[in-house]
Short mmCIF file of C-alpha atoms and ligand atoms in Angstrom, two decimals:
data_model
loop_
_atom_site.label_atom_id
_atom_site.label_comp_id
_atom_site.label_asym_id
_atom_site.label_seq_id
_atom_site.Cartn_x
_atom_site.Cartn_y
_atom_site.Cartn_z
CA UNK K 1 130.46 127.52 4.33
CA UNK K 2 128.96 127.77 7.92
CA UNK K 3 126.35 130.35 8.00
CA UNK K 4 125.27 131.53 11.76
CA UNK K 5 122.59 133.81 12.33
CA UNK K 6 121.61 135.13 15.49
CA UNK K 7 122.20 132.02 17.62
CA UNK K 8 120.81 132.08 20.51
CA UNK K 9 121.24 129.54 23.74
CA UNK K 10 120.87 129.01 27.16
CA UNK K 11 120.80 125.77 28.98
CA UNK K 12 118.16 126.72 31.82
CA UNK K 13 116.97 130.45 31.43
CA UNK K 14 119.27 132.91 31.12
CA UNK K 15 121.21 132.46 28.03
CA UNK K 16 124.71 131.82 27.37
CA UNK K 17 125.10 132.90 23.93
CA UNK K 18 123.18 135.99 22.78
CA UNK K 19 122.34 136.62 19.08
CA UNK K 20 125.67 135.40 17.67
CA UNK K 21 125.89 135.75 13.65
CA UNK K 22 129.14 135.05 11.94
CA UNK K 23 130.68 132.86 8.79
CA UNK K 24 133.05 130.49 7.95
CA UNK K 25 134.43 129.86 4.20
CA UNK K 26 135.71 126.48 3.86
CA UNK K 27 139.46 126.40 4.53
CA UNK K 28 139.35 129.68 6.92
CA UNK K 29 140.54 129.04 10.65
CA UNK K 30 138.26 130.96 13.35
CA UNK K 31 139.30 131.04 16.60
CA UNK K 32 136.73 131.78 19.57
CA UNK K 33 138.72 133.20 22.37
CA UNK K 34 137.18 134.80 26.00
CA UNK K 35 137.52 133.53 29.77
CA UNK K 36 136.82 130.83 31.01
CA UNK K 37 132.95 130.72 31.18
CA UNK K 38 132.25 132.78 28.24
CA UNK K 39 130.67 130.01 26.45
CA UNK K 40 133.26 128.71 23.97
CA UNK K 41 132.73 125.38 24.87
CA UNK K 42 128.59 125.68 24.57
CA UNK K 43 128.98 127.32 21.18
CA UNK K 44 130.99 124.34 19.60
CA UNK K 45 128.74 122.14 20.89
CA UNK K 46 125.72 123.77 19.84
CA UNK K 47 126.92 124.48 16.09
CA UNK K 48 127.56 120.56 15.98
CA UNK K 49 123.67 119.85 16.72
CA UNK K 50 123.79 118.85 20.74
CA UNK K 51 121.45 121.32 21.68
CA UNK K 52 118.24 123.17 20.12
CA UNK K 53 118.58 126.46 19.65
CA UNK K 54 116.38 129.48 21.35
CA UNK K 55 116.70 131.45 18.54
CA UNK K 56 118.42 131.19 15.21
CA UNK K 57 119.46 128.83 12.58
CA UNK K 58 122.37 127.43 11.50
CA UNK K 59 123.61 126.40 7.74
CA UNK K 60 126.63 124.39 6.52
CA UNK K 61 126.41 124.89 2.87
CA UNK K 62 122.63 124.28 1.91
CA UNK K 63 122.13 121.79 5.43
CA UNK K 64 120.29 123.13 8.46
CA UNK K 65 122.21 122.15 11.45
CA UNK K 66 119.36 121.11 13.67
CA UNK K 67 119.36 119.98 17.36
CA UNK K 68 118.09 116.54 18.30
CA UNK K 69 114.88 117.71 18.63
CA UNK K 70 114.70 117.91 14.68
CA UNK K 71 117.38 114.92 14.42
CA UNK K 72 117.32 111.61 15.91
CA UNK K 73 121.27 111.18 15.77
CA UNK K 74 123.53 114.10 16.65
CA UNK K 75 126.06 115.34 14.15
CA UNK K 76 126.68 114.82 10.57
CA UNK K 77 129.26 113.28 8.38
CA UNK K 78 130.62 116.86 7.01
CA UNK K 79 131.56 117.67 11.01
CA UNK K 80 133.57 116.73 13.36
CA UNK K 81 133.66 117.47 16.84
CA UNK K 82 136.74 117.04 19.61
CA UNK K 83 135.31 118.07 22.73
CA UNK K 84 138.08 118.86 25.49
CA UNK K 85 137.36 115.88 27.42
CA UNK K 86 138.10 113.64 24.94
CA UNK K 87 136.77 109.30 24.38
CA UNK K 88 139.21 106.78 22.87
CA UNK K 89 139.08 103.12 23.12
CA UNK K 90 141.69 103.01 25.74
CA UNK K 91 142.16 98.93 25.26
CA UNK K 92 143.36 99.27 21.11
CA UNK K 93 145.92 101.02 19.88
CA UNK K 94 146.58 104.23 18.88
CA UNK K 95 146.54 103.27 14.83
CA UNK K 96 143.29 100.93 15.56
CA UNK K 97 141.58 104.02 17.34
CA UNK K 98 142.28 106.19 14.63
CA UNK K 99 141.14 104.00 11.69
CA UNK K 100 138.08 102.65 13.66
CA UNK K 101 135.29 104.95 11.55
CA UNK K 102 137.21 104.06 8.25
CA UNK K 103 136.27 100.99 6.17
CA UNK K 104 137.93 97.24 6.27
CA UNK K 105 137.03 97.07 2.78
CA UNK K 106 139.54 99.49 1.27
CA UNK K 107 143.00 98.32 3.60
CA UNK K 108 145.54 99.94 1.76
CA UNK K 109 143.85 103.18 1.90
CA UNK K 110 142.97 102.92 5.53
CA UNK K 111 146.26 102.00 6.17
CA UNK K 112 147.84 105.13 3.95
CA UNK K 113 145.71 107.19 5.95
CA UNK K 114 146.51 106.65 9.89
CA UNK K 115 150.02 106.25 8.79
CA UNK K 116 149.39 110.12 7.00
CA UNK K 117 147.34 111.15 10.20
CA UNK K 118 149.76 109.27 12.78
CA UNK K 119 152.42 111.61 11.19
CA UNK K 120 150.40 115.08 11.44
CA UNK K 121 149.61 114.49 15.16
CA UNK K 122 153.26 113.42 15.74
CA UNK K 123 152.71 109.91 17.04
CA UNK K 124 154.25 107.52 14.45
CA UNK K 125 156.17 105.74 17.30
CA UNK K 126 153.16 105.20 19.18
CA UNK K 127 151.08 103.26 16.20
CA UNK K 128 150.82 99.34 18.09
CA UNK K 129 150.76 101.32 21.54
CA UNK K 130 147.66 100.80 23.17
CA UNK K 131 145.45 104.27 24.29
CA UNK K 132 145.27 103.23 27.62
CA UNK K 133 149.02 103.28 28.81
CA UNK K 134 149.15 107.30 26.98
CA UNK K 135 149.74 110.60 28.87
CA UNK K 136 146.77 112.65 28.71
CA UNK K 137 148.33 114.98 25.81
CA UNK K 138 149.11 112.01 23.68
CA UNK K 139 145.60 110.74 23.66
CA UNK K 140 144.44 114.35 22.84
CA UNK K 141 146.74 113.86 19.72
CA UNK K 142 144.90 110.24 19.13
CA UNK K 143 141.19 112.19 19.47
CA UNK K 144 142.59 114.91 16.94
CA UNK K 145 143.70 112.00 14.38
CA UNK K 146 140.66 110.06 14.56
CA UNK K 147 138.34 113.30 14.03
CA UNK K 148 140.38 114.08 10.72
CA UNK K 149 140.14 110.28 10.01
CA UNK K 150 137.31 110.61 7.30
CA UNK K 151 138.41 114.24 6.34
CA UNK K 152 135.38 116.46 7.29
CA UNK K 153 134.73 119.60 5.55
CA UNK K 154 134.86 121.50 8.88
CA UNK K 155 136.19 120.36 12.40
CA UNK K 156 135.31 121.99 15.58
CA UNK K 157 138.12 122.14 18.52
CA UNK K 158 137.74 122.60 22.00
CA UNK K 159 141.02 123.92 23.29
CA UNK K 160 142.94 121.31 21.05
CA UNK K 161 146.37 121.69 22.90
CA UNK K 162 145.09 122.39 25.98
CA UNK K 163 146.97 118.49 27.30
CA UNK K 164 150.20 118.91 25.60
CA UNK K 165 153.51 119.70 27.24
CA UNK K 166 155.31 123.16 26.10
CA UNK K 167 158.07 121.00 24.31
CA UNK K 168 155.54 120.01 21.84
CA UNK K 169 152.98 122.29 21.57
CA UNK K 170 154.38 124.77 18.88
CA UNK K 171 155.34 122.28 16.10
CA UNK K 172 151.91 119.86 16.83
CA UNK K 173 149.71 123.15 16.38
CA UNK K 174 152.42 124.14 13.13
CA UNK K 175 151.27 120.31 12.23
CA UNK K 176 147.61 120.05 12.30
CA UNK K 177 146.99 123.86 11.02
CA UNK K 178 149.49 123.33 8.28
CA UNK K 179 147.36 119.94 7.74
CA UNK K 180 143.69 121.62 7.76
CA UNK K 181 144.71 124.70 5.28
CA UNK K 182 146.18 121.78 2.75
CA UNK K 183 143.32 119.87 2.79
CA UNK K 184 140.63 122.96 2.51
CA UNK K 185 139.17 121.85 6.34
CA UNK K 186 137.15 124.73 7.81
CA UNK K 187 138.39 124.87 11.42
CA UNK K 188 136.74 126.82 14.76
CA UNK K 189 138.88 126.46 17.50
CA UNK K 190 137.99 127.58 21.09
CA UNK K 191 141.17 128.71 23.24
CA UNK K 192 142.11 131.26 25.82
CA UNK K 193 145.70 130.88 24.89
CA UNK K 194 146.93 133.20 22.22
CA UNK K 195 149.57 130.80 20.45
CA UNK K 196 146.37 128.85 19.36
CA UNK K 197 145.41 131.82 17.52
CA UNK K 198 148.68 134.03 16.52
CA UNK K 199 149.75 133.19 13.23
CA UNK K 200 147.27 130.13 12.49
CA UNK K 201 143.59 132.10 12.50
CA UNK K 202 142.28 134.05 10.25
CA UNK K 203 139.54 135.67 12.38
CA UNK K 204 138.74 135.35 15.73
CA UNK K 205 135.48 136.09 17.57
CA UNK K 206 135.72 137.20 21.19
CA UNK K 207 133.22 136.52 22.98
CA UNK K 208 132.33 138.45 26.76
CA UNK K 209 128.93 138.84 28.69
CA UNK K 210 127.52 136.48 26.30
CA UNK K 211 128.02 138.28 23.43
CA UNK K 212 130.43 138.91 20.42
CA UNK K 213 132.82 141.35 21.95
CA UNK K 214 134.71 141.79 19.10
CA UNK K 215 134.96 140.07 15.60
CA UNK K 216 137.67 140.78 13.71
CA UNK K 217 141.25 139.62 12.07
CA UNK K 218 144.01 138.72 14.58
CA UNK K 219 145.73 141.99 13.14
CA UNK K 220 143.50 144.40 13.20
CA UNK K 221 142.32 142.84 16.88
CA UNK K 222 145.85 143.04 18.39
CA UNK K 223 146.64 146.63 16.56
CA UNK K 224 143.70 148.75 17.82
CA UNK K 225 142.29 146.39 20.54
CA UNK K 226 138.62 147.68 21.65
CA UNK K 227 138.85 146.96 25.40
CA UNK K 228 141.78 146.15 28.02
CA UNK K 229 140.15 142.47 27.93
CA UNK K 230 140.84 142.20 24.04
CA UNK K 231 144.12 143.61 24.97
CA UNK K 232 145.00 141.02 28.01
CA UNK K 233 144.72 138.41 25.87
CA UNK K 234 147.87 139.38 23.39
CA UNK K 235 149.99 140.19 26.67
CA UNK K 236 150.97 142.55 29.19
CA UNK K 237 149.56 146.57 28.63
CA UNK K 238 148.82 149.17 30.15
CA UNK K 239 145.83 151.71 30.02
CA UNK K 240 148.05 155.33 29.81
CA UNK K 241 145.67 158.53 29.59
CA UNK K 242 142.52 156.02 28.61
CA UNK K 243 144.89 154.51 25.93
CA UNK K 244 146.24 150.85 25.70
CA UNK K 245 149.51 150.86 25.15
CA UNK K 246 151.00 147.12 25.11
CA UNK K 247 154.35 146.72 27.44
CA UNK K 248 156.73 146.67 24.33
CA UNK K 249 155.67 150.01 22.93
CA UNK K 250 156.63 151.66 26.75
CA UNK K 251 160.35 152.05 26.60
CA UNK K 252 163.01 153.72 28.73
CA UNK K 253 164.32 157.22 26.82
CA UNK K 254 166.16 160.08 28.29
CA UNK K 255 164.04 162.65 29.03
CA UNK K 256 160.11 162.83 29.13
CA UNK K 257 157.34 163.75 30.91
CA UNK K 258 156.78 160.08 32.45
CA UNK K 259 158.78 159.68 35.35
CA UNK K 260 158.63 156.61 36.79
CA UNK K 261 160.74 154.16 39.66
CA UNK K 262 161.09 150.47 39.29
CA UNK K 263 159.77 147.98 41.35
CA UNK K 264 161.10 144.60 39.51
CA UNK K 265 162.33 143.44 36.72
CA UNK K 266 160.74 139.41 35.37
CA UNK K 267 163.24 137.60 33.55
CA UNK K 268 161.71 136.87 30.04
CA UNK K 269 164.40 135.10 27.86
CA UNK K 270 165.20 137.45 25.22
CA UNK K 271 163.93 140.72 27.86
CA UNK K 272 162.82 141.51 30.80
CA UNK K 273 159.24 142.48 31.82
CA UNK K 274 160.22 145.54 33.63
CA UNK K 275 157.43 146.84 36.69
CA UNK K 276 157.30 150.39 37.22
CA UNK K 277 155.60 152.50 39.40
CA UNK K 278 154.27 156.13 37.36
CA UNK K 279 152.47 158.27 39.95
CA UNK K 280 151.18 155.71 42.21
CA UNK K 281 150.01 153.69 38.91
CA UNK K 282 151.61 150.27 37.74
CA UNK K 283 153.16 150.07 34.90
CA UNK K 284 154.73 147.30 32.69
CA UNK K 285 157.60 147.82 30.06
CA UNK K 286 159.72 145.67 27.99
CA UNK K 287 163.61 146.44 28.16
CA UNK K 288 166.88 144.61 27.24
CA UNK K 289 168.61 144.73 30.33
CA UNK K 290 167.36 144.14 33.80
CA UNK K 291 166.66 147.28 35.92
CA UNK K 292 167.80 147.84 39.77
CA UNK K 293 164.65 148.29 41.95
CA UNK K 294 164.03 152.00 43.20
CA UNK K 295 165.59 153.61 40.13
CA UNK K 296 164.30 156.13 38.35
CA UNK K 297 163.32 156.16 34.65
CA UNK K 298 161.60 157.72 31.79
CA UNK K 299 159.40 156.36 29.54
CA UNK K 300 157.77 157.37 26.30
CA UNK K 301 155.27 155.55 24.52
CA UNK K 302 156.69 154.43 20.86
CA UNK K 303 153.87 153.31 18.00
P1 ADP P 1 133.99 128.14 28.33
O1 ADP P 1 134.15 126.95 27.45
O2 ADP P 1 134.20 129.44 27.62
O3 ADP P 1 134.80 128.05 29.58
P2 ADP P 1 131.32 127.07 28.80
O4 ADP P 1 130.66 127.03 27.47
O5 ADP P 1 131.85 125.79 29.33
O6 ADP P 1 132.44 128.19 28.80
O7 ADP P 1 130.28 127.63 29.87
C1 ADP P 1 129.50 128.78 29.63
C2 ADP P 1 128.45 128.91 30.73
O8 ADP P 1 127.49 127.86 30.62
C3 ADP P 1 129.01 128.81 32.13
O9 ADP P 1 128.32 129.70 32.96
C4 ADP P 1 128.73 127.38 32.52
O10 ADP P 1 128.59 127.25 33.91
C5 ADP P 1 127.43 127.08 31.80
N1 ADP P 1 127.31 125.65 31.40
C6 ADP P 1 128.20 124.95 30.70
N2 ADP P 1 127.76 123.69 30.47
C7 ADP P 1 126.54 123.60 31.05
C8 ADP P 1 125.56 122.57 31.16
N3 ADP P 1 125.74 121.36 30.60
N4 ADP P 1 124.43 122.84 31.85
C9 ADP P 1 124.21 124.06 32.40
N5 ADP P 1 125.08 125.09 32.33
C10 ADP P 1 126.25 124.87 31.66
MG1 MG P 2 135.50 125.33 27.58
#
């Protein structure tokens, strides 16, 4: 397992990442979520050995990861790394990219293995094509495929989706997590976008001001979120008599004590994201129908 005890980093002098300890048991999926700027991206790169640490250490199994002032080549055979700006060989193909760190000596095995990998990232049809004439999400599929290649005990992803179009996304990330529990593959995956996480992690770390915010399971995260930033990230709420009360548990009832008057109604597919106004305060609510603007309502918060 990855061990991480008080890691701390900065680049110049202030640091990024401040006294960071957490684990990860081989198999378990831990996502890092924050804004943009919180240092997801520098903490993936600095658990695969990039950088020296300020302060800290940092253990897969019995191996010190060490930075390449301790280690003449960066990163190790157990880990992989796919940064978000990924580097194929754009002039072979897709299948030749893939199967590039795997040996010539053992062909029917290589080949059984980009045809395996080729199928989790969705690109069968796209084998002889060569890298350079793919979109941008396709070749983030390629980069994906060629870091499970030589099946690493643990993979680190940098916003792993973060290319690929909408009509994809959901049965690619369905793919590769399905793929990485199967096969045992510790994964950390760095994303600000909440269908990276929801039903694929088993914790997630969120990090603000440099720091672990909170560190927790999705569940217990979501249920009893800390601060309105945990809460922003799992979707619309508001902060009602210093409580956070997510836009689906505010509904329209008879009679109550919160009297509010609509100012628009966002068309949502299966609802509508309903915006109120309750004494001079916005407020969001979920409701079935679409509601005139200017009409008054009551709410009541439901559990
Ligand atoms: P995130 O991935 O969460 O958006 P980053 O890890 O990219 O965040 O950045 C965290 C902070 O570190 C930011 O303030 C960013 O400007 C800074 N930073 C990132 N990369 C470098 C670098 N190579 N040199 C100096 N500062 C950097
Ligand atoms: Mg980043």
């Amino acid at each position: 397992m990855l061990n991480v005890k008080n890691l701390t980093f900065s680049y110049h002098k202030t640091p990024v990442l401040k006294d960071l300890s957490f684990k990860v048991e081989q198999g378990e999926n831990l996502a890092i979520i924050g804004e943009s700027g919180s240092g997801k991206s520098t903490l993936l790169t600095v658990l695969y050995g990039e950088y020296d640490l300020s302060f800290g250490n940092i253990y897969w199994k019995d191996n010190e990861i060490l930075g390449p002032k301790f280690n003449l080549v960066v990163g190790y055979d157990f880990m992989k790394y796919v940064a978000q700006e990924f580097d194929l060989m754009p002039f072979i193909s897709v299948e030749e990219n893939i199967g590039k760190f795997l040996s010539n000596f053992f062909p029917e095995e290589k080949q059984k293995r980009t045809a395996e990998l080729l199928e989790v990232v969705q690109l069968t049809s796209f084998a002889k094509t060569k890298v350079k004439t793919l979109s941008g999400g396709q070749k983030q599929r390629v980069a994906l495929a060629r870091a499970l290649a030589k099946q690493p005990e643990i993979i680190l992803l940098d916003e792993p989706f973060s290319h690929i179009d909408n009509f994809k996304k959901q049965s690619l990330r369905r793919s590769v997590f399905k793929y990485l529990k199967e096969k045992n593959i510790a994964c950390i995956v760095a994303t600000h976008d909440k269908n990276d996480v929801l039903g694929f992690s088993d914790k997630i770390i969120f990090l603000n001001n440099n720091q672990i915010e909170a560190y927790d399971t999705p569940e217990a995260l979501y249920k009893t979120p800390k601060t309105p930033l945990i809460a922003s990230f799992f979707g619309e709420f508001n902060v009602i008599n210093d409580t956070i009360v997510y836009a689906h548990q505010l509904q329209v009832v008879e009679q109550s004590h919160l009297k509010a008057t609509v100012i628009t109604s966002y068309f949502k597919g299966s609802y509508y994201l309903v915006e109120a106004d309750l004494d001079g305060q916005k407020v969001f609510f979920v409701n079935e129908v679409q509601l005139q603007k200017n009409q008054d309502i009551f709410l009541a918060i439901q559990n």
